[in-house]
Amino acid sequence: MLLITSASLITLALIFYSAGVWSERIARYLKPRHVAAFWIGFFFDVCGTLAMHHLAERPFNLLEPHTLTGQIAIWLMLAHATWATQVVNKGSDKARRGFHRYSLFVWLIWLVPYFGGMYLGMRR
């Protein structure tokens, strides 16, 4: 049951984070609803990661490629959501118009552990 829950949580992270990134990219202007989608995606990613940690057969090892890329992605998501919050609250119009480039970069990095996890799950 925990496997289904963890996979569902990570997939919800993909849905919300992708919706935030791509709707911001299309709008070419960072809006509060985009920031909300980033935070919701981050929340589901953290919950899914914790659920998967409980399923892990081996101890946490940052030297494993999937663990390392996952950690990089989750910390980038946190930095991204935090920075987006600051830009919406206090940023200039220029910053809000250009933020989508950073969002797309973080999203692409996040896809590496997402699809890597899918691959690892299918190999078992």
Short mmCIF file of N, CA and C in Angstrom, two decimals:
data_model
loop_
_atom_site.label_atom_id
_atom_site.label_comp_id
_atom_site.label_asym_id
_atom_site.label_seq_id
_atom_site.Cartn_x
_atom_site.Cartn_y
_atom_site.Cartn_z
N MET A 1 0.82 -1.20 0.00
CA MET A 1 0.00 0.00 0.00
C MET A 1 0.86 1.27 0.00
N LEU A 2 1.96 1.22 0.77
CA LEU A 2 2.83 2.40 0.84
C LEU A 2 3.47 2.69 -0.52
N LEU A 3 3.76 1.63 -1.30
CA LEU A 3 4.33 1.83 -2.63
C LEU A 3 3.38 2.60 -3.53
N ILE A 4 2.11 2.23 -3.50
CA ILE A 4 1.11 2.94 -4.31
C ILE A 4 0.98 4.38 -3.84
N THR A 5 0.97 4.57 -2.54
CA THR A 5 0.85 5.91 -1.99
C THR A 5 2.06 6.77 -2.37
N SER A 6 3.27 6.22 -2.23
CA SER A 6 4.45 7.01 -2.55
C SER A 6 4.50 7.36 -4.03
N ALA A 7 4.17 6.41 -4.89
CA ALA A 7 4.15 6.68 -6.33
C ALA A 7 3.08 7.71 -6.68
N SER A 8 1.94 7.63 -6.01
CA SER A 8 0.87 8.60 -6.24
C SER A 8 1.28 10.00 -5.79
N LEU A 9 1.95 10.08 -4.66
CA LEU A 9 2.40 11.38 -4.16
C LEU A 9 3.42 12.01 -5.10
N ILE A 10 4.37 11.22 -5.58
CA ILE A 10 5.37 11.74 -6.51
C ILE A 10 4.72 12.16 -7.82
N THR A 11 3.71 11.41 -8.25
CA THR A 11 3.00 11.77 -9.49
C THR A 11 2.20 13.06 -9.29
N LEU A 12 1.60 13.24 -8.11
CA LEU A 12 0.92 14.51 -7.82
C LEU A 12 1.92 15.67 -7.83
N ALA A 13 3.13 15.41 -7.34
CA ALA A 13 4.17 16.44 -7.40
C ALA A 13 4.44 16.80 -8.85
N LEU A 14 4.56 15.80 -9.70
CA LEU A 14 4.80 16.05 -11.13
C LEU A 14 3.66 16.88 -11.72
N ILE A 15 2.44 16.52 -11.42
CA ILE A 15 1.27 17.22 -11.98
C ILE A 15 1.25 18.69 -11.54
N PHE A 16 1.36 18.94 -10.24
CA PHE A 16 1.28 20.32 -9.75
C PHE A 16 2.49 21.15 -10.17
N TYR A 17 3.67 20.57 -10.06
CA TYR A 17 4.87 21.32 -10.42
C TYR A 17 4.88 21.64 -11.91
N SER A 18 4.52 20.65 -12.72
CA SER A 18 4.46 20.86 -14.17
C SER A 18 3.41 21.91 -14.53
N ALA A 19 2.25 21.84 -13.88
CA ALA A 19 1.20 22.82 -14.15
C ALA A 19 1.69 24.23 -13.82
N GLY A 20 2.38 24.38 -12.70
CA GLY A 20 2.90 25.69 -12.33
C GLY A 20 3.95 26.19 -13.31
N VAL A 21 4.90 25.31 -13.65
CA VAL A 21 5.99 25.70 -14.56
C VAL A 21 5.46 26.05 -15.94
N TRP A 22 4.61 25.18 -16.49
CA TRP A 22 4.15 25.41 -17.87
C TRP A 22 3.12 26.53 -17.98
N SER A 23 2.27 26.70 -16.97
CA SER A 23 1.33 27.83 -17.05
C SER A 23 2.08 29.15 -16.90
N GLU A 24 3.14 29.15 -16.07
CA GLU A 24 3.97 30.35 -15.97
C GLU A 24 4.70 30.61 -17.28
N ARG A 25 5.21 29.56 -17.88
CA ARG A 25 5.95 29.70 -19.15
C ARG A 25 5.04 30.27 -20.24
N ILE A 26 3.82 29.77 -20.31
CA ILE A 26 2.86 30.24 -21.32
C ILE A 26 2.48 31.70 -21.05
N ALA A 27 2.25 32.02 -19.77
CA ALA A 27 1.86 33.39 -19.41
C ALA A 27 3.04 34.37 -19.52
N ARG A 28 4.25 33.84 -19.40
CA ARG A 28 5.47 34.67 -19.42
C ARG A 28 5.44 35.74 -18.32
N TYR A 29 4.75 35.40 -17.21
CA TYR A 29 4.66 36.33 -16.09
C TYR A 29 4.34 35.51 -14.85
N LEU A 30 5.17 35.60 -13.83
CA LEU A 30 4.99 34.85 -12.59
C LEU A 30 3.83 35.42 -11.79
N LYS A 31 2.84 34.57 -11.52
CA LYS A 31 1.65 34.97 -10.77
C LYS A 31 1.55 34.16 -9.49
N PRO A 32 0.77 34.65 -8.51
CA PRO A 32 0.62 33.91 -7.25
C PRO A 32 0.14 32.47 -7.43
N ARG A 33 -0.70 32.22 -8.43
CA ARG A 33 -1.18 30.84 -8.62
C ARG A 33 -0.06 29.92 -9.07
N HIS A 34 0.92 30.44 -9.77
CA HIS A 34 2.08 29.63 -10.16
C HIS A 34 2.89 29.26 -8.92
N VAL A 35 3.08 30.25 -8.05
CA VAL A 35 3.82 30.01 -6.81
C VAL A 35 3.09 28.97 -5.96
N ALA A 36 1.78 29.05 -5.89
CA ALA A 36 1.00 28.06 -5.13
C ALA A 36 1.21 26.66 -5.71
N ALA A 37 1.22 26.54 -7.02
CA ALA A 37 1.44 25.24 -7.66
C ALA A 37 2.85 24.72 -7.35
N PHE A 38 3.85 25.62 -7.32
CA PHE A 38 5.22 25.20 -6.98
C PHE A 38 5.26 24.62 -5.56
N TRP A 39 4.63 25.34 -4.62
CA TRP A 39 4.65 24.88 -3.22
C TRP A 39 3.87 23.58 -3.04
N ILE A 40 2.76 23.44 -3.71
CA ILE A 40 1.98 22.19 -3.62
C ILE A 40 2.78 21.04 -4.22
N GLY A 41 3.42 21.27 -5.37
CA GLY A 41 4.27 20.25 -5.96
C GLY A 41 5.42 19.87 -5.04
N PHE A 42 6.03 20.85 -4.42
CA PHE A 42 7.12 20.60 -3.47
C PHE A 42 6.62 19.77 -2.29
N PHE A 43 5.45 20.12 -1.76
CA PHE A 43 4.86 19.39 -0.64
C PHE A 43 4.67 17.91 -1.00
N PHE A 44 4.07 17.65 -2.16
CA PHE A 44 3.84 16.26 -2.57
C PHE A 44 5.16 15.54 -2.83
N ASP A 45 6.15 16.24 -3.33
CA ASP A 45 7.45 15.61 -3.57
C ASP A 45 8.10 15.20 -2.25
N VAL A 46 8.06 16.08 -1.26
CA VAL A 46 8.64 15.75 0.04
C VAL A 46 7.89 14.57 0.67
N CYS A 47 6.57 14.60 0.62
CA CYS A 47 5.78 13.49 1.19
C CYS A 47 6.07 12.18 0.47
N GLY A 48 6.14 12.22 -0.85
CA GLY A 48 6.43 11.01 -1.62
C GLY A 48 7.84 10.50 -1.37
N THR A 49 8.78 11.42 -1.24
CA THR A 49 10.17 11.03 -0.96
C THR A 49 10.27 10.36 0.41
N LEU A 50 9.59 10.93 1.40
CA LEU A 50 9.59 10.32 2.74
C LEU A 50 8.94 8.94 2.72
N ALA A 51 7.85 8.81 2.00
CA ALA A 51 7.18 7.50 1.90
C ALA A 51 8.11 6.49 1.23
N MET A 52 8.82 6.90 0.18
CA MET A 52 9.74 5.99 -0.49
C MET A 52 10.93 5.64 0.39
N HIS A 53 11.35 6.58 1.22
CA HIS A 53 12.44 6.32 2.15
C HIS A 53 12.07 5.17 3.09
N HIS A 54 10.81 5.12 3.51
CA HIS A 54 10.36 4.03 4.39
C HIS A 54 10.33 2.69 3.66
N LEU A 55 10.22 2.71 2.35
CA LEU A 55 10.22 1.48 1.56
C LEU A 55 11.62 0.99 1.22
N ALA A 56 12.60 1.87 1.33
CA ALA A 56 13.96 1.55 0.90
C ALA A 56 14.50 0.35 1.67
N GLU A 57 15.16 -0.52 0.93
CA GLU A 57 15.75 -1.71 1.54
C GLU A 57 17.13 -1.42 2.11
N ARG A 58 17.76 -0.36 1.62
CA ARG A 58 19.09 -0.01 2.09
C ARG A 58 19.04 1.34 2.80
N PRO A 59 20.05 1.63 3.61
CA PRO A 59 20.08 2.94 4.29
C PRO A 59 20.33 4.08 3.30
N PHE A 60 20.00 5.26 3.73
CA PHE A 60 20.20 6.47 2.92
C PHE A 60 21.67 6.59 2.54
N ASN A 61 21.95 6.73 1.25
CA ASN A 61 23.32 6.85 0.77
C ASN A 61 23.34 7.93 -0.31
N LEU A 62 23.88 9.06 0.03
CA LEU A 62 23.92 10.20 -0.88
C LEU A 62 24.81 9.93 -2.10
N LEU A 63 25.64 8.91 -2.04
CA LEU A 63 26.52 8.60 -3.16
C LEU A 63 25.82 7.79 -4.25
N GLU A 64 24.64 7.26 -3.99
CA GLU A 64 23.87 6.58 -5.02
C GLU A 64 23.30 7.63 -5.98
N PRO A 65 23.42 7.41 -7.29
CA PRO A 65 22.99 8.43 -8.25
C PRO A 65 21.54 8.88 -8.08
N HIS A 66 20.62 7.95 -7.84
CA HIS A 66 19.21 8.34 -7.71
C HIS A 66 18.99 9.19 -6.46
N THR A 67 19.64 8.81 -5.38
CA THR A 67 19.53 9.59 -4.14
C THR A 67 20.12 10.98 -4.32
N LEU A 68 21.28 11.05 -4.95
CA LEU A 68 21.94 12.34 -5.17
C LEU A 68 21.11 13.26 -6.06
N THR A 69 20.64 12.73 -7.19
CA THR A 69 19.83 13.58 -8.09
C THR A 69 18.52 13.97 -7.43
N GLY A 70 17.95 13.07 -6.64
CA GLY A 70 16.71 13.39 -5.92
C GLY A 70 16.92 14.50 -4.90
N GLN A 71 18.03 14.44 -4.18
CA GLN A 71 18.33 15.48 -3.20
C GLN A 71 18.59 16.83 -3.88
N ILE A 72 19.34 16.80 -4.96
CA ILE A 72 19.59 18.04 -5.70
C ILE A 72 18.26 18.64 -6.16
N ALA A 73 17.40 17.79 -6.71
CA ALA A 73 16.12 18.27 -7.23
C ALA A 73 15.24 18.84 -6.13
N ILE A 74 15.16 18.17 -5.00
CA ILE A 74 14.26 18.63 -3.94
C ILE A 74 14.76 19.96 -3.35
N TRP A 75 16.07 20.11 -3.22
CA TRP A 75 16.61 21.37 -2.70
C TRP A 75 16.45 22.49 -3.72
N LEU A 76 16.59 22.17 -5.00
CA LEU A 76 16.33 23.17 -6.04
C LEU A 76 14.87 23.59 -6.04
N MET A 77 13.96 22.62 -5.84
CA MET A 77 12.53 22.95 -5.78
C MET A 77 12.25 23.90 -4.62
N LEU A 78 12.86 23.63 -3.47
CA LEU A 78 12.68 24.51 -2.31
C LEU A 78 13.20 25.91 -2.60
N ALA A 79 14.41 25.99 -3.16
CA ALA A 79 14.98 27.30 -3.51
C ALA A 79 14.10 28.01 -4.54
N HIS A 80 13.62 27.26 -5.52
CA HIS A 80 12.77 27.82 -6.58
C HIS A 80 11.47 28.38 -6.01
N ALA A 81 10.79 27.60 -5.19
CA ALA A 81 9.51 28.05 -4.61
C ALA A 81 9.73 29.26 -3.69
N THR A 82 10.81 29.23 -2.93
CA THR A 82 11.12 30.35 -2.03
C THR A 82 11.42 31.61 -2.83
N TRP A 83 12.24 31.49 -3.85
CA TRP A 83 12.59 32.64 -4.68
C TRP A 83 11.35 33.15 -5.42
N ALA A 84 10.53 32.25 -5.93
CA ALA A 84 9.30 32.67 -6.63
C ALA A 84 8.39 33.45 -5.68
N THR A 85 8.31 33.01 -4.44
CA THR A 85 7.51 33.73 -3.44
C THR A 85 8.03 35.14 -3.26
N GLN A 86 9.36 35.28 -3.16
CA GLN A 86 9.97 36.60 -2.99
C GLN A 86 9.73 37.48 -4.21
N VAL A 87 9.86 36.91 -5.40
CA VAL A 87 9.67 37.69 -6.63
C VAL A 87 8.23 38.17 -6.74
N VAL A 88 7.26 37.31 -6.43
CA VAL A 88 5.85 37.73 -6.49
C VAL A 88 5.56 38.81 -5.46
N ASN A 89 6.14 38.67 -4.27
CA ASN A 89 5.85 39.64 -3.20
C ASN A 89 6.59 40.96 -3.36
N LYS A 90 7.83 40.92 -3.83
CA LYS A 90 8.63 42.14 -3.84
C LYS A 90 9.39 42.39 -5.14
N GLY A 91 9.26 41.51 -6.11
CA GLY A 91 10.04 41.61 -7.32
C GLY A 91 9.49 42.61 -8.31
N SER A 92 10.35 42.98 -9.24
CA SER A 92 9.96 43.90 -10.30
C SER A 92 9.19 43.15 -11.38
N ASP A 93 8.55 43.91 -12.26
CA ASP A 93 7.86 43.28 -13.39
C ASP A 93 8.86 42.53 -14.27
N LYS A 94 10.05 43.09 -14.41
CA LYS A 94 11.07 42.43 -15.23
C LYS A 94 11.42 41.05 -14.64
N ALA A 95 11.58 40.99 -13.32
CA ALA A 95 11.89 39.71 -12.66
C ALA A 95 10.75 38.72 -12.83
N ARG A 96 9.51 39.21 -12.74
CA ARG A 96 8.35 38.32 -12.89
C ARG A 96 8.21 37.82 -14.32
N ARG A 97 8.62 38.64 -15.29
CA ARG A 97 8.54 38.24 -16.70
C ARG A 97 9.64 37.24 -17.07
N GLY A 98 10.78 37.30 -16.43
CA GLY A 98 11.90 36.42 -16.78
C GLY A 98 12.05 35.17 -15.93
N PHE A 99 11.23 35.06 -14.91
CA PHE A 99 11.39 33.96 -13.95
C PHE A 99 11.16 32.59 -14.59
N HIS A 100 10.37 32.52 -15.65
CA HIS A 100 10.03 31.24 -16.27
C HIS A 100 11.25 30.47 -16.75
N ARG A 101 12.33 31.16 -17.06
CA ARG A 101 13.54 30.46 -17.51
C ARG A 101 14.15 29.62 -16.38
N TYR A 102 14.17 30.20 -15.19
CA TYR A 102 14.67 29.46 -14.02
C TYR A 102 13.72 28.31 -13.69
N SER A 103 12.42 28.56 -13.79
CA SER A 103 11.43 27.53 -13.50
C SER A 103 11.61 26.32 -14.40
N LEU A 104 11.80 26.56 -15.67
CA LEU A 104 11.96 25.46 -16.63
C LEU A 104 13.25 24.68 -16.34
N PHE A 105 14.30 25.37 -15.98
CA PHE A 105 15.57 24.72 -15.63
C PHE A 105 15.37 23.78 -14.44
N VAL A 106 14.74 24.27 -13.38
CA VAL A 106 14.53 23.45 -12.18
C VAL A 106 13.63 22.26 -12.51
N TRP A 107 12.60 22.49 -13.30
CA TRP A 107 11.68 21.41 -13.69
C TRP A 107 12.43 20.31 -14.45
N LEU A 108 13.29 20.70 -15.38
CA LEU A 108 14.06 19.72 -16.15
C LEU A 108 14.99 18.91 -15.24
N ILE A 109 15.63 19.56 -14.29
CA ILE A 109 16.48 18.86 -13.32
C ILE A 109 15.62 17.89 -12.50
N TRP A 110 14.42 18.32 -12.10
CA TRP A 110 13.53 17.48 -11.29
C TRP A 110 13.11 16.23 -12.04
N LEU A 111 12.99 16.30 -13.35
CA LEU A 111 12.58 15.13 -14.14
C LEU A 111 13.60 14.00 -14.11
N VAL A 112 14.87 14.31 -13.87
CA VAL A 112 15.90 13.27 -13.85
C VAL A 112 15.60 12.23 -12.76
N PRO A 113 15.43 12.61 -11.49
CA PRO A 113 15.11 11.58 -10.49
C PRO A 113 13.69 11.02 -10.65
N TYR A 114 12.77 11.81 -11.21
CA TYR A 114 11.42 11.28 -11.41
C TYR A 114 11.45 10.09 -12.36
N PHE A 115 12.04 10.29 -13.54
CA PHE A 115 12.10 9.19 -14.50
C PHE A 115 13.12 8.12 -14.09
N GLY A 116 14.16 8.53 -13.39
CA GLY A 116 15.11 7.54 -12.85
C GLY A 116 14.43 6.61 -11.86
N GLY A 117 13.57 7.17 -11.02
CA GLY A 117 12.82 6.36 -10.07
C GLY A 117 11.85 5.41 -10.76
N MET A 118 11.23 5.90 -11.83
CA MET A 118 10.34 5.02 -12.61
C MET A 118 11.14 3.85 -13.18
N TYR A 119 12.31 4.15 -13.73
CA TYR A 119 13.15 3.10 -14.31
C TYR A 119 13.56 2.09 -13.25
N LEU A 120 14.00 2.58 -12.10
CA LEU A 120 14.42 1.68 -11.02
C LEU A 120 13.26 0.82 -10.54
N GLY A 121 12.07 1.42 -10.47
CA GLY A 121 10.89 0.68 -10.04
C GLY A 121 10.50 -0.42 -11.02
N MET A 122 10.71 -0.17 -12.30
CA MET A 122 10.34 -1.17 -13.32
C MET A 122 11.37 -2.30 -13.38
N ARG A 123 12.58 -2.04 -12.95
CA ARG A 123 13.63 -3.07 -12.97
C ARG A 123 13.42 -4.12 -11.90
N ARG A 124 12.68 -3.83 -10.87
CA ARG A 124 12.50 -4.77 -9.75
C ARG A 124 11.56 -5.86 -10.10
#
